[in-house]
Amino acid sequence: MVISSASESGTGRESPGAGQPWEVDRQWDSPNRNLAPLTTCIDAEGRLEVGGCRLSDLARSYGTPLYVLDEATLRSTCRAYREALEQFYPGPSLALYASKANSSLAITALVASEGLGLDAVSSGELLTALRGGMPAERIVLHGNNKSRQELALAAAEGVIVVIDNWHDLELLAELAPSLGKPVQLMLRFTPGIECHTHEYIRTGHLDSKFGFDPDQLEPVLQHLAGCGWARLTGLHAHIGSQIFELQPHRDLAAVMADALALACGLGHPVSDLNLGGGLGIRYVASDDPPTIQTWVRTVAEALATACQQRQLELPRLLCEPGRSLVATAGITLYELGSRKQIPGLRTYLSVDGGMSDNPRPITYQSHYTALLADRPQAEASDIVTLAGKHCESGDVLLKDLALPPSSSGDVLVVLATGAYNASMGSNYNRIPRPACVLVGGGEAELVQRRELPEDLLRYDLLPARLQPVT
Ligand SMILES: *Cc1c(COP(=O)(O)O)cnc(C)c1O
């Protein structure tokens, strides 16, 4: 692994990306700086391949839309986090995968096999993590409104519970007597740090629904000191997502070290500081995120320094990458369908999916990079708008995309869809969810089967009096 010796300007600016979308930026060897999965290449016939599998063949075999996950990219990202933590942090450390980015048994198993932990925010994600083979002691449960059932499941399994508010504490205090053992807790607070990302995905500023207000930190720590059922071993904060800046993470380390001093002073055995996730990725060529190595080094050095200044023993450093861990490993394949040309205005090209498999453009106005699977190198002489197939004018995946001449039936690839696509997807318009295949070494394996229209009727019940008269 090449370790970045990039400038520490604090802006995260390092280098322009590689030339073509499918070219891997070997200089930095940080998957989040690439647009495409690390194994992407052009085969002898000029067609795109990922994990040794030709993409148009995958589309033919498995149908479209299709999520494709590159095992090599996912594993290298896990290793990049683990190795950078080992290299730059003098104490113990653990990266936890924020599974809300993309939760499945296969991803859990891969991440667990790389030695990472996982964060879950619901009983669904928790169940996926446990069944996927993630050891309970490497799982943390988040959430600003956890149910009794979610808390009970976590506590019974020995998962670390991140308390977010007084309501969590009240529910846990009710549950605790039946558990017969203390519940291991982490405490989330709002660090009051601003960063420049989309309003919906900022969480560290004071006006956030997540975590205890900083004013509450001392009272809640005092309260917990009197709770025999609770064992507070960690503190947590998360400042947001798709962040390219480094300074907010440095600031966070200092705020967390102050909180650690406070908690230890009140007698809590706090040994874990969890600094959340948030590292951004490159969705389009102009995005310029720091490498994983630079991000980890920044966080690690800031925390080590902040602890030394306060004469605190080095805590275990936890972080929770979601997007930067899975986004680049994933791509989506669509088939091009109808075309509508509005002279002098716009050409709409429609794909066989859209906001149900990728709700980010309509939710966050996010940008993506797309290519033709079989003609990535052809001159991109058409300017088109890629529309989804849903009944919503805003269901547009990409505006003003330069694409080579194309026709219906062509396979289109959208890059960097591994995070917050499948996991945020829906069945809007009763469109079944895509399948997902894991690729590597020229093999493809189905890891999520395609939903069928019949699956969508599974939970519908028709009262007898409404049944069609035959
Ligand atoms: C969303 C979230 C993460 C992951 O954020 P990314 O930007 O995807 O890395 C980590 N921790 C918490 C608590 C989160 O809510």
Short mmCIF file of N, CA and C and ligand atoms in Angstrom, two decimals, residues 98 100-101 119 121 142 188 203 210 236 238 240-243 274 276-279 320-324 419-420, ligand 1:
data_model
loop_
_atom_site.label_atom_id
_atom_site.label_comp_id
_atom_site.label_asym_id
_atom_site.label_seq_id
_atom_site.Cartn_x
_atom_site.Cartn_y
_atom_site.Cartn_z
N ALA A 98 -20.26 1.54 8.80
CA ALA A 98 -21.61 2.11 9.01
C ALA A 98 -22.55 1.43 8.02
N LYS A 100 -25.61 1.26 7.42
CA LYS A 100 -26.73 1.90 6.73
C LYS A 100 -26.37 2.24 5.29
N ALA A 101 -25.06 2.36 4.98
CA ALA A 101 -24.64 2.69 3.61
C ALA A 101 -25.03 1.59 2.63
N ASP A 119 -21.51 -0.70 12.52
CA ASP A 119 -22.55 0.02 13.24
C ASP A 119 -23.89 -0.17 12.56
N VAL A 121 -28.29 0.67 12.91
CA VAL A 121 -29.21 1.67 13.45
C VAL A 121 -30.65 1.16 13.58
N HIS A 142 -26.79 2.32 16.96
CA HIS A 142 -27.10 3.74 16.99
C HIS A 142 -28.60 3.96 16.85
N ARG A 188 -23.50 9.26 22.79
CA ARG A 188 -23.36 10.16 21.65
C ARG A 188 -23.74 11.58 22.04
N THR A 203 -24.60 16.53 10.69
CA THR A 203 -25.15 16.07 11.96
C THR A 203 -24.41 16.62 13.17
N PHE A 210 -29.60 14.34 16.48
CA PHE A 210 -28.80 13.24 17.02
C PHE A 210 -28.00 13.64 18.26
N HIS A 236 -19.12 9.00 21.62
CA HIS A 236 -19.27 9.03 20.17
C HIS A 236 -19.73 10.39 19.68
N HIS A 238 -20.41 12.27 15.53
CA HIS A 238 -20.30 12.11 14.06
C HIS A 238 -20.70 13.44 13.47
N GLY A 240 -21.00 14.43 10.08
CA GLY A 240 -21.69 14.56 8.80
C GLY A 240 -21.13 13.61 7.78
N SER A 241 -21.49 13.84 6.53
CA SER A 241 -21.15 12.87 5.48
C SER A 241 -20.68 13.59 4.22
N GLN A 242 -19.95 12.86 3.37
CA GLN A 242 -19.40 13.40 2.11
C GLN A 242 -18.61 14.68 2.40
N ILE A 243 -17.73 14.59 3.42
CA ILE A 243 -16.91 15.73 3.83
C ILE A 243 -15.53 15.62 3.18
N ASN A 274 -15.15 7.22 19.67
CA ASN A 274 -15.65 6.91 18.33
C ASN A 274 -15.91 8.21 17.59
N GLY A 276 -16.83 8.70 14.50
CA GLY A 276 -17.81 8.68 13.41
C GLY A 276 -17.17 8.47 12.04
N GLY A 277 -17.97 8.76 11.02
CA GLY A 277 -17.49 8.57 9.64
C GLY A 277 -17.42 9.91 8.95
N GLY A 278 -17.76 9.93 7.68
CA GLY A 278 -17.91 11.20 6.99
C GLY A 278 -16.98 11.46 5.84
N LEU A 279 -15.90 10.67 5.68
CA LEU A 279 -14.99 10.91 4.57
C LEU A 279 -15.73 10.81 3.24
N GLU A 320 -16.15 5.26 11.91
CA GLU A 320 -17.32 4.58 11.33
C GLU A 320 -17.52 4.94 9.87
N PRO A 321 -16.61 4.54 8.99
CA PRO A 321 -16.81 4.87 7.58
C PRO A 321 -17.97 4.09 6.97
N GLY A 322 -18.79 4.78 6.24
CA GLY A 322 -19.89 4.12 5.52
C GLY A 322 -19.68 4.30 4.03
N ARG A 323 -19.98 5.51 3.57
CA ARG A 323 -19.86 5.83 2.15
C ARG A 323 -18.48 5.47 1.59
N SER A 324 -17.42 5.95 2.26
CA SER A 324 -16.07 5.77 1.70
C SER A 324 -15.65 4.31 1.72
N ALA A 419 -22.89 2.95 -2.12
CA ALA A 419 -23.39 3.45 -0.83
C ALA A 419 -24.68 4.23 -1.02
N TYR A 420 -25.60 4.07 -0.10
CA TYR A 420 -26.84 4.85 -0.06
C TYR A 420 -27.64 4.75 -1.36
C1 LIG B 1 -24.08 7.88 8.60
C2 LIG B 1 -23.21 7.66 9.76
C3 LIG B 1 -21.92 7.19 9.57
C4 LIG B 1 -21.30 6.97 8.23
O1 LIG B 1 -21.17 8.13 7.51
P1 LIG B 1 -20.44 8.11 6.10
O2 LIG B 1 -20.47 9.52 5.68
O3 LIG B 1 -21.23 7.23 5.22
O4 LIG B 1 -19.06 7.62 6.33
C5 LIG B 1 -21.17 6.91 10.69
N1 LIG B 1 -21.67 7.09 11.94
C6 LIG B 1 -22.92 7.53 12.14
C7 LIG B 1 -23.42 7.67 13.51
C8 LIG B 1 -23.73 7.83 11.07
O5 LIG B 1 -24.96 8.30 11.28
#
